Short mmCIF file of C-alpha atoms in Angstrom, two decimals:
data_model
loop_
_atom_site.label_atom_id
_atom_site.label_comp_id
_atom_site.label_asym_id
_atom_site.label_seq_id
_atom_site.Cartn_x
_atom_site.Cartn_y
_atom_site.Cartn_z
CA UNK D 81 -90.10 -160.90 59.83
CA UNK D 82 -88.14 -158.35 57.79
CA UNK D 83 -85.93 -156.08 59.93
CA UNK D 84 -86.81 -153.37 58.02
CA UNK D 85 -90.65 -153.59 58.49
CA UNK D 86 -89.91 -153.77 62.14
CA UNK D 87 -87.56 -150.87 62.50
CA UNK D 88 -89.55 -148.91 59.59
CA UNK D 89 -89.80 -146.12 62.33
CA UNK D 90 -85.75 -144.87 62.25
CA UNK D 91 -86.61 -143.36 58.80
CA UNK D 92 -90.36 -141.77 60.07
CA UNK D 93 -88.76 -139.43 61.71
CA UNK D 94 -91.75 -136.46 61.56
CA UNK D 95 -95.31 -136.35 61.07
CA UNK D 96 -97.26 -135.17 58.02
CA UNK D 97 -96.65 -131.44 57.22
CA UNK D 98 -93.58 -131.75 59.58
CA UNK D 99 -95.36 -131.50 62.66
CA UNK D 100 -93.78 -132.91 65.37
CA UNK D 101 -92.06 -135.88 65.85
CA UNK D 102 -93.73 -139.83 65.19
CA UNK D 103 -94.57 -141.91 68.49
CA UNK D 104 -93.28 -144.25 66.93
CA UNK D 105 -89.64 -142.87 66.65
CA UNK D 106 -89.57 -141.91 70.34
CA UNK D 107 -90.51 -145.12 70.96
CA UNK D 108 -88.27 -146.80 69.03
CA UNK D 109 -85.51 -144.39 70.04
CA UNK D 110 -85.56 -145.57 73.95
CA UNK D 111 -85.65 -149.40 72.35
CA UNK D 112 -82.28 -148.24 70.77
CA UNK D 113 -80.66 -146.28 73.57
CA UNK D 114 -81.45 -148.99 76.05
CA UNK D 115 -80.35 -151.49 73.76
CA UNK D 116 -76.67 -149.67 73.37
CA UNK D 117 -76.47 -149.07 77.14
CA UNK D 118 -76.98 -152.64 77.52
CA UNK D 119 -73.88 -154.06 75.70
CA UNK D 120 -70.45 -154.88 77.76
CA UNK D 121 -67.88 -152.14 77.79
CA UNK D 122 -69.67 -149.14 77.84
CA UNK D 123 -68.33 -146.51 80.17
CA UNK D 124 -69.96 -143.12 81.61
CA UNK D 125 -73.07 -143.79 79.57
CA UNK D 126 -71.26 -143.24 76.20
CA UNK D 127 -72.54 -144.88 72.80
CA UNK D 128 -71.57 -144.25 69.50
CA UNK D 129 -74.12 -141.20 67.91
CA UNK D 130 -75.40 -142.86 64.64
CA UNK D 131 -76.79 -139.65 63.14
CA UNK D 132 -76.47 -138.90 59.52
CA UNK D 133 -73.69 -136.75 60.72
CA UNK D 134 -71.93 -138.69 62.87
CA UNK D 135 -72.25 -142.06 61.14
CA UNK D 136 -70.95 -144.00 64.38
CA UNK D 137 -67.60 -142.81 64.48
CA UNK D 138 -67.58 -140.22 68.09
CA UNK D 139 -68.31 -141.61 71.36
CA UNK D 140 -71.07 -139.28 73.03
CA UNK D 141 -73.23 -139.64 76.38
CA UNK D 142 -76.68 -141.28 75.43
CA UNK D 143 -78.60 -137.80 75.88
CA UNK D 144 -76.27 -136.02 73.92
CA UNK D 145 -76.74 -139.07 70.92
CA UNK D 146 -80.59 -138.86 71.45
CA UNK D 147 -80.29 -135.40 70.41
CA UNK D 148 -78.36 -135.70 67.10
CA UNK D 149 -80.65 -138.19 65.88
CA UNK D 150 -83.74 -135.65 66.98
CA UNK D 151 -82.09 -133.31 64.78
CA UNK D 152 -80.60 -135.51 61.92
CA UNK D 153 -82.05 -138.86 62.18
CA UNK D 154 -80.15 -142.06 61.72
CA UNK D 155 -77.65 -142.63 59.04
CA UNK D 156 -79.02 -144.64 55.66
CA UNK D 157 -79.21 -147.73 55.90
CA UNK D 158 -78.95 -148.50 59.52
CA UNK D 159 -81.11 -151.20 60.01
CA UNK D 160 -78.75 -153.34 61.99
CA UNK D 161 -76.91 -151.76 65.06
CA UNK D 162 -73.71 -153.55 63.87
CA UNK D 163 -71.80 -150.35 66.04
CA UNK D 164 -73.73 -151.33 68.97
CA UNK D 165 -73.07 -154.75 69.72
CA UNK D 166 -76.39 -156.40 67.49
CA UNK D 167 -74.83 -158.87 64.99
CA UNK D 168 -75.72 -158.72 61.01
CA UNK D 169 -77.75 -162.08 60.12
CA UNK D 170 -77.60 -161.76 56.77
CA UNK D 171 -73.90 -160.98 56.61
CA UNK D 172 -73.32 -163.93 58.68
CA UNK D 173 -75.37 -166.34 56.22
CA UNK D 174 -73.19 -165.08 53.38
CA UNK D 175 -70.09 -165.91 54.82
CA UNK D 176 -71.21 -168.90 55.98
CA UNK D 177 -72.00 -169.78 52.20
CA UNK D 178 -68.73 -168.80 51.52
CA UNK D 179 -67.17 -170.92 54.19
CA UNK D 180 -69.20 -173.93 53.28
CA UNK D 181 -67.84 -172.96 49.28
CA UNK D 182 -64.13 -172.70 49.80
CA UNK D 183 -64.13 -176.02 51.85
CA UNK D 184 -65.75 -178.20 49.12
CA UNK D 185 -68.76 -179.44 50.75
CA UNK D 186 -70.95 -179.68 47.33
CA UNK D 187 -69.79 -182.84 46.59
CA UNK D 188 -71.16 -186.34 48.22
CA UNK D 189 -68.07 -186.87 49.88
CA UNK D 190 -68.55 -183.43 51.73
CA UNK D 191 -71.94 -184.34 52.62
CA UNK D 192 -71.24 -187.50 54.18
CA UNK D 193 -68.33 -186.06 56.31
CA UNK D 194 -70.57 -183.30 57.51
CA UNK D 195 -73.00 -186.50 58.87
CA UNK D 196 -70.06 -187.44 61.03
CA UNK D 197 -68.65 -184.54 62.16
CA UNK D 198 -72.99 -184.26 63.23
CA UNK D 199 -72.92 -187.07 64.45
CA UNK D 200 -69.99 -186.85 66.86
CA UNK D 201 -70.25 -183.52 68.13
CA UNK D 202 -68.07 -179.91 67.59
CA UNK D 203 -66.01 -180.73 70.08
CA UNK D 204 -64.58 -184.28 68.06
CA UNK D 205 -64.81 -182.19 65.25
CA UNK D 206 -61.93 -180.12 66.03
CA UNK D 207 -59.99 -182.44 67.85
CA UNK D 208 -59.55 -184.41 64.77
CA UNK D 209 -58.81 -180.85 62.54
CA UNK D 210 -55.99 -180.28 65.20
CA UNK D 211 -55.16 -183.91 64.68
CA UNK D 212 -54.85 -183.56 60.99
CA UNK D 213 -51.21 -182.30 60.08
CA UNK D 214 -49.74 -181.26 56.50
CA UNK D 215 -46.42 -180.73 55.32
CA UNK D 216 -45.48 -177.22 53.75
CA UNK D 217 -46.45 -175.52 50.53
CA UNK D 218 -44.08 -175.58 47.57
CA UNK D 219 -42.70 -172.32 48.70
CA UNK D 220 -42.47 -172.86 52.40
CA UNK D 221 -40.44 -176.11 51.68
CA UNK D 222 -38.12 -174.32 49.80
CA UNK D 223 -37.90 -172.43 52.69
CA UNK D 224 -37.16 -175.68 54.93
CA UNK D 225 -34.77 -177.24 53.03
CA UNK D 226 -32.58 -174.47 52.53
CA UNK D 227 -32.92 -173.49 56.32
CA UNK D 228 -31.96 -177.13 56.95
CA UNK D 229 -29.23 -177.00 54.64
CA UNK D 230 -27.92 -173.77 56.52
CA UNK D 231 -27.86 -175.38 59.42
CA UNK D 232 -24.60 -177.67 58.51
CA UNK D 233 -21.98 -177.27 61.02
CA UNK D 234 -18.87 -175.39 60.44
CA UNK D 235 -17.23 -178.59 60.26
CA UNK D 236 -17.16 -181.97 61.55
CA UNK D 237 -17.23 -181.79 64.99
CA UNK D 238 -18.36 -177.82 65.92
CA UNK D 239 -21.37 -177.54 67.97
CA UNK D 240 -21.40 -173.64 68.72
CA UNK D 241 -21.55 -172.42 64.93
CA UNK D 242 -22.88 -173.29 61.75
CA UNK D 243 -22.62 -171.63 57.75
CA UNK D 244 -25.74 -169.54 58.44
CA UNK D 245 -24.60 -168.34 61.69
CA UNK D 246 -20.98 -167.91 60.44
CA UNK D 247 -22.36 -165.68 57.50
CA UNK D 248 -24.76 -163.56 59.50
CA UNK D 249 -22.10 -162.78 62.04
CA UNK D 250 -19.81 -161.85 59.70
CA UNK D 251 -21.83 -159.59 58.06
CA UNK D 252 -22.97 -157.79 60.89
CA UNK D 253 -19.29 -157.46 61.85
CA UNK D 254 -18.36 -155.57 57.99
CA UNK D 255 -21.67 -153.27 58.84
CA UNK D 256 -21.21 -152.39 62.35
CA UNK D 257 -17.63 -151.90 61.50
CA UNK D 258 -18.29 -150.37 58.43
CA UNK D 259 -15.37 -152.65 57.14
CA UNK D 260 -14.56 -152.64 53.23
CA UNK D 261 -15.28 -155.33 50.74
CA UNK D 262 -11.42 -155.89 50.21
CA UNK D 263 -10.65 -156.53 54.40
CA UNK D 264 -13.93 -158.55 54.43
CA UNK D 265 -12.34 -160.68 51.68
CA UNK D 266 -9.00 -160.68 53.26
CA UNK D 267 -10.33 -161.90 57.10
CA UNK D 268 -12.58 -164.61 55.76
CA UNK D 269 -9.53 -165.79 53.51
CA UNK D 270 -7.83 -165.96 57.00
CA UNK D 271 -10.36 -167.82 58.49
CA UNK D 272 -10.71 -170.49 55.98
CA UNK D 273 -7.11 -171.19 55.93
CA UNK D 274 -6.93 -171.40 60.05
CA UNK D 275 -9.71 -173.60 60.24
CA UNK D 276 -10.04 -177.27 59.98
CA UNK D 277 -10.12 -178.84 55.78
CA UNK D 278 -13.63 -178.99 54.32
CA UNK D 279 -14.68 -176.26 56.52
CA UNK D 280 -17.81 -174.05 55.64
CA UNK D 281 -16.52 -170.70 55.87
CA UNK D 282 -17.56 -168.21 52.80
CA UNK D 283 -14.84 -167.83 50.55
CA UNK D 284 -15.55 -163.85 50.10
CA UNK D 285 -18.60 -161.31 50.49
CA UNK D 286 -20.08 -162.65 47.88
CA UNK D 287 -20.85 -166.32 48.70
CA UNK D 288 -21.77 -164.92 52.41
CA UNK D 289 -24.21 -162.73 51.13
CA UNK D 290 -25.62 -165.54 48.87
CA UNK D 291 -26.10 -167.92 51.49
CA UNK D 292 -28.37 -165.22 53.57
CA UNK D 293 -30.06 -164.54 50.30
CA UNK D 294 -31.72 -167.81 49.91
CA UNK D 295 -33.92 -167.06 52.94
CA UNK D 296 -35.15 -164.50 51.01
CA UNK D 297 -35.73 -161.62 53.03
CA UNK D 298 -34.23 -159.31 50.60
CA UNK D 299 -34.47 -155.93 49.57
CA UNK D 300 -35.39 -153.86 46.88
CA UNK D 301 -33.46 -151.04 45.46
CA UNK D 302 -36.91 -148.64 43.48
CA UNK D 303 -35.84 -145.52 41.28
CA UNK D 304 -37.19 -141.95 42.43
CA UNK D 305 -38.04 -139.13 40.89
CA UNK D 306 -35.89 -136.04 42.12
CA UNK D 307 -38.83 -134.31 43.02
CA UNK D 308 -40.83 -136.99 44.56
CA UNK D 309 -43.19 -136.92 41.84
CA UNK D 310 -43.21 -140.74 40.96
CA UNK D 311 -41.61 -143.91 41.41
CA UNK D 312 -40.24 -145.99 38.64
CA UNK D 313 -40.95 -149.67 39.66
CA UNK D 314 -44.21 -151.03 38.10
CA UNK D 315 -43.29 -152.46 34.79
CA UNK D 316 -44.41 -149.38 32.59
CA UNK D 317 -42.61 -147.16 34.56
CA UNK D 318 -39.00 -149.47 34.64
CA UNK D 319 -38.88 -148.03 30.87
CA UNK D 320 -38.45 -144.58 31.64
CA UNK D 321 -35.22 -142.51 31.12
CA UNK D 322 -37.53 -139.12 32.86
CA UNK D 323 -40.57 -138.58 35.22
CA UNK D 324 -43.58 -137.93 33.41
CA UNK D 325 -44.89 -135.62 35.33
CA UNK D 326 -42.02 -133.23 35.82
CA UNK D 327 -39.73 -134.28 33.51
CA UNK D 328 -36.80 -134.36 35.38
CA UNK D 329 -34.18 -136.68 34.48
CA UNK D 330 -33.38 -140.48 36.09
CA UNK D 331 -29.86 -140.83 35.85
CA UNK D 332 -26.80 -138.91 36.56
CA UNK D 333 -25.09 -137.99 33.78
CA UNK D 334 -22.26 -139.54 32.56
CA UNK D 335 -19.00 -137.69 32.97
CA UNK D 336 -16.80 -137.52 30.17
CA UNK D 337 -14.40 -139.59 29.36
CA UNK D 338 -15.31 -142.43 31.71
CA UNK D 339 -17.01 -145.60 29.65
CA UNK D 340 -19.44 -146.47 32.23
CA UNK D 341 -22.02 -149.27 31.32
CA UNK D 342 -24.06 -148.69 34.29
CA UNK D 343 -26.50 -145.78 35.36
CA UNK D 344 -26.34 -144.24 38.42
CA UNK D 345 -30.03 -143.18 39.58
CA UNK D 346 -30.08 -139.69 41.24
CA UNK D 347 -32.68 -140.69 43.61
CA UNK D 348 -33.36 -144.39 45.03
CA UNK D 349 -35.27 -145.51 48.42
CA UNK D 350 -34.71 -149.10 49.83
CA UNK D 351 -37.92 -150.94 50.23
CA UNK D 352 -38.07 -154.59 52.16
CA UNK D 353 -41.16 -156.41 51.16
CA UNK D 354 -43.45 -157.52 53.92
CA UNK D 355 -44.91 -160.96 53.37
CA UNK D 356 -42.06 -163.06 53.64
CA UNK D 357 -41.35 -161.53 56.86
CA UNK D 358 -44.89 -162.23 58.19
CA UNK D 359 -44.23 -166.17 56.48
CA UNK D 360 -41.23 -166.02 58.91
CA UNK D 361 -43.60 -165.49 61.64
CA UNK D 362 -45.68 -168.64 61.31
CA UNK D 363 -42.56 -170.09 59.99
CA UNK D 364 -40.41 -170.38 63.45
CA UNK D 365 -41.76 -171.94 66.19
CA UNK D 366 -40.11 -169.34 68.47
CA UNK D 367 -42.86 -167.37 66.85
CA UNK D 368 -45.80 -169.02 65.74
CA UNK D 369 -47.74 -170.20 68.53
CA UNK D 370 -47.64 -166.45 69.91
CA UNK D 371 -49.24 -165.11 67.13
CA UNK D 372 -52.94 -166.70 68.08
CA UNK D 373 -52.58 -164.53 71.43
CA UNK D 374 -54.68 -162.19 71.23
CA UNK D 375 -57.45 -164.63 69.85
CA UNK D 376 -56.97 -167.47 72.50
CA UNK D 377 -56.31 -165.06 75.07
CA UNK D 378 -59.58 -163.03 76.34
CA UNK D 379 -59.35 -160.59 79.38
CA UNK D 380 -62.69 -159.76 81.18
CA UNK D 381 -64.76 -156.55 80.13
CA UNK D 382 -62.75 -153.51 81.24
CA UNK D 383 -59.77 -154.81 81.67
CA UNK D 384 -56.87 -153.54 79.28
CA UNK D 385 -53.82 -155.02 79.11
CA UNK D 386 -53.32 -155.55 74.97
CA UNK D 387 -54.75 -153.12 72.17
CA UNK D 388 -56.87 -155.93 71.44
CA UNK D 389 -58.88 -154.72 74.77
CA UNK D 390 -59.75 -151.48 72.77
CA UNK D 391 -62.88 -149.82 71.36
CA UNK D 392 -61.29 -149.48 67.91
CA UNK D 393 -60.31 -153.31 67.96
CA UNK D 394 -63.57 -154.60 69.11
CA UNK D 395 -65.22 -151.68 66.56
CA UNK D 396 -62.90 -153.37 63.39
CA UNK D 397 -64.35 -157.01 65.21
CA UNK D 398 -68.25 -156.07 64.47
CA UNK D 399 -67.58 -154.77 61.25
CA UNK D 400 -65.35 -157.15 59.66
CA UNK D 401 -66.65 -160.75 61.68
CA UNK D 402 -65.74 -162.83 58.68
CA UNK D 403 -61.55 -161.21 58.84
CA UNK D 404 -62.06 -161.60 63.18
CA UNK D 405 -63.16 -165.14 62.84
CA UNK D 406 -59.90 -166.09 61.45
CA UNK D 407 -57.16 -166.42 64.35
CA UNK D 408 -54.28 -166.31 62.00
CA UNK D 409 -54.99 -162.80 60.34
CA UNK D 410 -52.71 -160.65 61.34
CA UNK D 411 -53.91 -156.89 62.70
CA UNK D 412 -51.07 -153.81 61.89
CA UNK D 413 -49.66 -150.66 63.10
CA UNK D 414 -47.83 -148.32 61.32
CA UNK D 415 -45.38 -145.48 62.23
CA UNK D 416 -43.53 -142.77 60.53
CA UNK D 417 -41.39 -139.91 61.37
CA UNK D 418 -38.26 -138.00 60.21
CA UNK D 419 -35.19 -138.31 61.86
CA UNK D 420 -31.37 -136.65 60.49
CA UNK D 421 -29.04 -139.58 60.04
CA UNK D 422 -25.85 -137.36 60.02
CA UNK D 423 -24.74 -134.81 62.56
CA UNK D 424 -27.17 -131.82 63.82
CA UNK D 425 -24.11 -129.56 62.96
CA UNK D 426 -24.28 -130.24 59.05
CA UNK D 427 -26.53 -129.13 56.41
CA UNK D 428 -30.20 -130.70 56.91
CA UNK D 429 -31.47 -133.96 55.70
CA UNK D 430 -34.73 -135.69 56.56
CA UNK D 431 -34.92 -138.70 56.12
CA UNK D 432 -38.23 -140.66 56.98
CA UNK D 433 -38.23 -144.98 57.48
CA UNK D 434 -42.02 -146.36 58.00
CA UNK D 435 -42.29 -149.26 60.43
CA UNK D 436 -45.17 -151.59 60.82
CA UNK D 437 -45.80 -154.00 64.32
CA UNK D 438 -48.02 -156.53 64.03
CA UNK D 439 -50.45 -156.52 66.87
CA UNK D 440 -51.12 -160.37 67.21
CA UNK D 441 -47.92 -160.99 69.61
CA UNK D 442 -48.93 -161.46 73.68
CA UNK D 443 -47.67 -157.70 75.71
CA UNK D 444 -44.51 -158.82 76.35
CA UNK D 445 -43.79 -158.67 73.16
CA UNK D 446 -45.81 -156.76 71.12
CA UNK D 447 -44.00 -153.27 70.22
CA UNK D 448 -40.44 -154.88 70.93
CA UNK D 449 -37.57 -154.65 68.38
CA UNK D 450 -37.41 -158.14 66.69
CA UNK D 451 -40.95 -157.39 65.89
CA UNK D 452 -40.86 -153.84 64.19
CA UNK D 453 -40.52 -154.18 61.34
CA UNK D 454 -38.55 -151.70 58.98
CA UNK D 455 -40.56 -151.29 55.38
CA UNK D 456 -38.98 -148.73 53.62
CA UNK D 457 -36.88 -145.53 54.25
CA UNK D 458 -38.01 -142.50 52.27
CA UNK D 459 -34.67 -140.32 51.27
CA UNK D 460 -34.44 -137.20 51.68
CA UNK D 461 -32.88 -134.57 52.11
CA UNK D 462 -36.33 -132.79 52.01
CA UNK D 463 -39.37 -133.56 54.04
CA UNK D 464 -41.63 -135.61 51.47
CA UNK D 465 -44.66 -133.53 52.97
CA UNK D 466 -47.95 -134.05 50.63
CA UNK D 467 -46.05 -136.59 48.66
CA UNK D 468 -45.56 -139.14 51.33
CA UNK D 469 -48.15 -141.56 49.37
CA UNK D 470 -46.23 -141.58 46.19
CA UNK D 471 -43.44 -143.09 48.24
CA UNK D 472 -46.15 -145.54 50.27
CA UNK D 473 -47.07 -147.29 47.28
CA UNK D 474 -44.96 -150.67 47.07
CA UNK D 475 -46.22 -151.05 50.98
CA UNK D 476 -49.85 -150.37 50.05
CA UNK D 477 -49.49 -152.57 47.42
CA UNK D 478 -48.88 -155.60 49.29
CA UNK D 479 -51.57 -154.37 52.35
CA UNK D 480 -54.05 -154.44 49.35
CA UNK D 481 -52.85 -157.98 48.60
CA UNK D 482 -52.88 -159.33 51.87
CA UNK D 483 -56.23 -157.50 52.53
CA UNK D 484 -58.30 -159.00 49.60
CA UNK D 485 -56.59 -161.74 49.30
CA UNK D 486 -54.17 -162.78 51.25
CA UNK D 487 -51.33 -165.19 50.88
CA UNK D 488 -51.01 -168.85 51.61
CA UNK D 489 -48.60 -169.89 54.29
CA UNK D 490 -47.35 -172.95 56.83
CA UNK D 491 -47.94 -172.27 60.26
CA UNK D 492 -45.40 -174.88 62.05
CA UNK D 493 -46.76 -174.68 65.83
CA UNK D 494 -50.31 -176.36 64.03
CA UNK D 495 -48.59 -178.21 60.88
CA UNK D 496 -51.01 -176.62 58.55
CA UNK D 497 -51.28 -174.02 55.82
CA UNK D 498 -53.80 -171.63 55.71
CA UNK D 499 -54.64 -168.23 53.88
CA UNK D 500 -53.25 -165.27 55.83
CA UNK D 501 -54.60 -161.87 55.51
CA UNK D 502 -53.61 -158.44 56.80
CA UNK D 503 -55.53 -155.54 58.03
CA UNK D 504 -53.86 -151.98 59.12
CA UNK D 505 -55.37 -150.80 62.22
CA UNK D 506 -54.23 -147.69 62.93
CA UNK D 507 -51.01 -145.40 62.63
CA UNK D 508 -48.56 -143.81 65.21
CA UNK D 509 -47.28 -140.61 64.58
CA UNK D 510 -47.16 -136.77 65.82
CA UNK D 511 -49.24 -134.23 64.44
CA UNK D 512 -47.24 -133.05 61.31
CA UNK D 513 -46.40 -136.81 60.26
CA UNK D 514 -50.63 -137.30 61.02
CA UNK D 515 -51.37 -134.78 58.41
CA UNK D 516 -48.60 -136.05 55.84
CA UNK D 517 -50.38 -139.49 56.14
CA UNK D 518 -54.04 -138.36 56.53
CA UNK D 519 -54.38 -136.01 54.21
CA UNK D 520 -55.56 -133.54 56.63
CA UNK D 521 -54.06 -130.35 56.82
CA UNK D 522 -52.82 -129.76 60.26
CA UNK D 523 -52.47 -126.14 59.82
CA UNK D 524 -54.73 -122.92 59.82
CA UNK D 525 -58.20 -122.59 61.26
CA UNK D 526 -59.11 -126.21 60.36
CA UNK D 527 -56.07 -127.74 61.97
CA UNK D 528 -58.16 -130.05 64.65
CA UNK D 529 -59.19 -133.31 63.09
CA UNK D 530 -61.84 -133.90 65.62
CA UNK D 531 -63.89 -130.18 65.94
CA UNK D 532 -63.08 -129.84 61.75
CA UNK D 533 -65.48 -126.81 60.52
CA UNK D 534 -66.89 -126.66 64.45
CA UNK D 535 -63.31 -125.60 65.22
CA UNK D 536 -63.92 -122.15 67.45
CA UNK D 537 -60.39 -120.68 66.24
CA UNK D 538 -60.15 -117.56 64.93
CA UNK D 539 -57.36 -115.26 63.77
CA UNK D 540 -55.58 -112.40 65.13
CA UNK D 541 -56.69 -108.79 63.92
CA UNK D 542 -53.17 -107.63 64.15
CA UNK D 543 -50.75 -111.14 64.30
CA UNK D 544 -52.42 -112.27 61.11
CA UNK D 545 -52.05 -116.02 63.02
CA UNK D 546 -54.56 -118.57 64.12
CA UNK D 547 -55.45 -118.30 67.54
CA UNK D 548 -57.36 -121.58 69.65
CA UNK D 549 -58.07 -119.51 73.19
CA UNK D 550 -60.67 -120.75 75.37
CA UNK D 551 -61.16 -124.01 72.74
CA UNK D 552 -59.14 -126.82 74.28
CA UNK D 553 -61.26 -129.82 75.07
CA UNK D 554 -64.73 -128.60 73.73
CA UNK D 555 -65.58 -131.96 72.56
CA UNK D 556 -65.86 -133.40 75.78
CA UNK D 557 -69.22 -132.50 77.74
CA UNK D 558 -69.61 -129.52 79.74
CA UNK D 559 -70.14 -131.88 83.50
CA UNK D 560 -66.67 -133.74 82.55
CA UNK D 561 -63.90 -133.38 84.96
CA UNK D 562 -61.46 -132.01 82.86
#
């Protein structure tokens, strides 16, 4: 029977001439509210209020929700209570179709193997998937081989170092040191002629730098616009000598007299792509059997020890099943905030880096330092305020990727390569930082997020300020503790 001839009542709301409300919809309204009370994890009678108004995003107390939806009936198109624990058949057919399309099942050969897998049961079915191993993709190997290459030993005979090691020490020694190119030169000269012949030691910064290189977590140096206007690093914009929106210049200019070939860029932030970190992941197996945690790891209802134990997280679950069902997706934070990287005592600068933790990692580690990982720093020295998107865009560039359609990668703990995707969950920030990413102004009589245009503000007669006295909390319910 169609869904929407049996739940034909959400949307006949009143009787003829306005009159009253249906039987039918107060009916059918208890069916719902006892239906949402019903469903694991709900606490002090609260359900998400599906009104046209609300369109499932507040938690309210059932009596409170039955109200709304008195007032301003269900949101369109509601016919499955996807927000309320019911599942979406029809949604689940179509991926299903797509499942059975990806893995090639229209051909005989498909058909036949479906018979046995039938035949001897789920559980042999993924015994012999886990069995089934494959070596890396073309750019994983690449990956390996220079890894394993790395991996040489100093020389013949030295078990505590090798080049890799050698080259990332020493370059953490020039940067915590803050040690010139010339004495970097000099000491690894030194060290190459006090070691044993045929030893692997760089012969200057150059080679050591090269040799971390071909991991290829690099980073990319992307043009600014003085005034934040624009960025010059999509292929159109490389061309341009001057922003095009305020027409301020690129380069520095020239000062007279030198012959300089290259052009120094007034502006420039530092921006560290994110995929071949998240490779790296899947790519170590320090790493990669940790990062199917919070899928092979599930706590009992109400119990929280990992954000996966949240509302929002079990929310994202029901409405994306198809990116849930997929234990290697990978589920994102993000946090921003300015910071002054020189002494207080000097003249200002903000400058702003944007982190993002992946979310997939057991508690222990999840939100440690290994795992945050550092995007991009926006320069300053001004706050980047309402232009913090233009400055977002490489990063939501690759979250768009990842999100639609993801990246193929190696994961070493299972020997198998599989399409990764990404989805940003939430961000971490204070209040200022929340309206520089929102969008949301943060200031004036609007300033809450949650209360919007039901804020109860007001401003002074004589202060000419906005005042919030006697308004803190008014979402909650009147009987609520606090």
């Amino acid at each position: 029977m169609d869904i929407r001839l049996h739940r034909s009542w959400m949307y006949n709301r009143l009787n003829p001439g306005r009159k009253g409300y249906t039987d039918e919809f107060r009916n059918g309204l208890d069916e719902f509210v006892s239906f949402a009370l019903r469903q694991e994890g709900i606490i002090n009678s609260e359900i998400r209020c599906p009104c046209s108004n609300c369109k499932n995003v507040p938690l309210k107390h059932f009596e409170e929700v039955k109200v709304h939806i008195f007032q301003k009936e269900f949101k369109p198109d509601y016919w499955y209570w996807t927000c309320h624990g019911e599942s979406d058949p029809e949604l689940l057919v179509e991926i299903n179709k797509q499942k059975f399309a990806q893995e090639g099942h229209s051909n005989n050969h498909g058909r036949f193997e479906n018979m046995v897998y039938d035949a001897v049961g789920p559980e042999h079915q993924m015994q012999c998937e886990e069995e089934m191993e494959e070596s890396p993709n073309i750019n994983d190997q690449k990956f390996y081989d220079l890894l394993h290459a790395a991996h040489k030993p100093l020389w013949h005979g030295c078990n505590d170092h090798t080049e890799l090691s050698t080259a990332v020490r020493l370059l953490m020694i020039k940067s915590e040191g803050n040690m010139s190119q010339r004495s970097f030169n000099q000491m690894v000269a030194l060290m190459k002629e006090t070691h044993p012949p045929n030893n692997l030691v760089p012969n200057d910064y150059y080679r050591t730098k090269k040799i971390v290189s071909k991991l290829g977590l690099t980073a990319e140096k992307i043009d600014c616009c003085v005034n934040g206007c624009m960025l010059y690093y999509t292929d159109e914009c490389k061309q341009l000598r001057e922003c095009k929106f305020c027409n301020a210049p690129r380069y520095k200019k020239k000062k007279t007299g030198k012959k300089s070939c290259k052009e120094v860029p007034i502006k420039r932030m530092h921006y560290l792509p994110l995929i071949p970190r998240l490779k790296r992941l899947y790519a170590s197996m320090s790493s990669a059997p940790h990062m199917r945690w919070h899928y092979e790891n599930k706590r009992e209802p109400r119990v929280m020890c990992h954000p996966s134990d949240g509302e929002a997280w079990k929310h994202f679950d029901q409405t994306y099943p198809s990116f849930a069902a997929k234990e290697g997706n990978v589920r994102f934070g993000l946090c921003t905030d300015g910071f002054t990287p020189f002494n207080h005592t000097t003249s200002s600068y903000s400058c702003w880096p944007v982190i993002v933790t992946p979310y997939n990692l057991p508690p222990e580690l999840c939100m440690t330092t290994p795992y945050m990982f550092l995007t991009l720093i926006i320069p300053g020295p001004h706050n980047p305020k309402s232009k913090i998107d233009v400055y977002l865009q490489p990063l939501i560039g690759e979250l768009k990727l990842l999100w639609d359609e993801g990246v193929l990668t190696y994961d070493i703990s299972r020997k198998r390569n599989f399409i990764m995707k990404v989805a940003l969950m939430w961000t971490i920030n204070d209040f200022p930082a929340y309206g520089m990413l929102s969008g949301w102004s943060t200031t004036g009589k609007l300033a809450c997020p949650y209360c919007m245009d039901k804020s109860k503000s007001f401003f002074l007669k004589h202060g000419g300020k906005c005042s919030w006295f006697d308004s803190h909390r008014q979402f909650l319910p009147t009987d609520h503790a606090f």
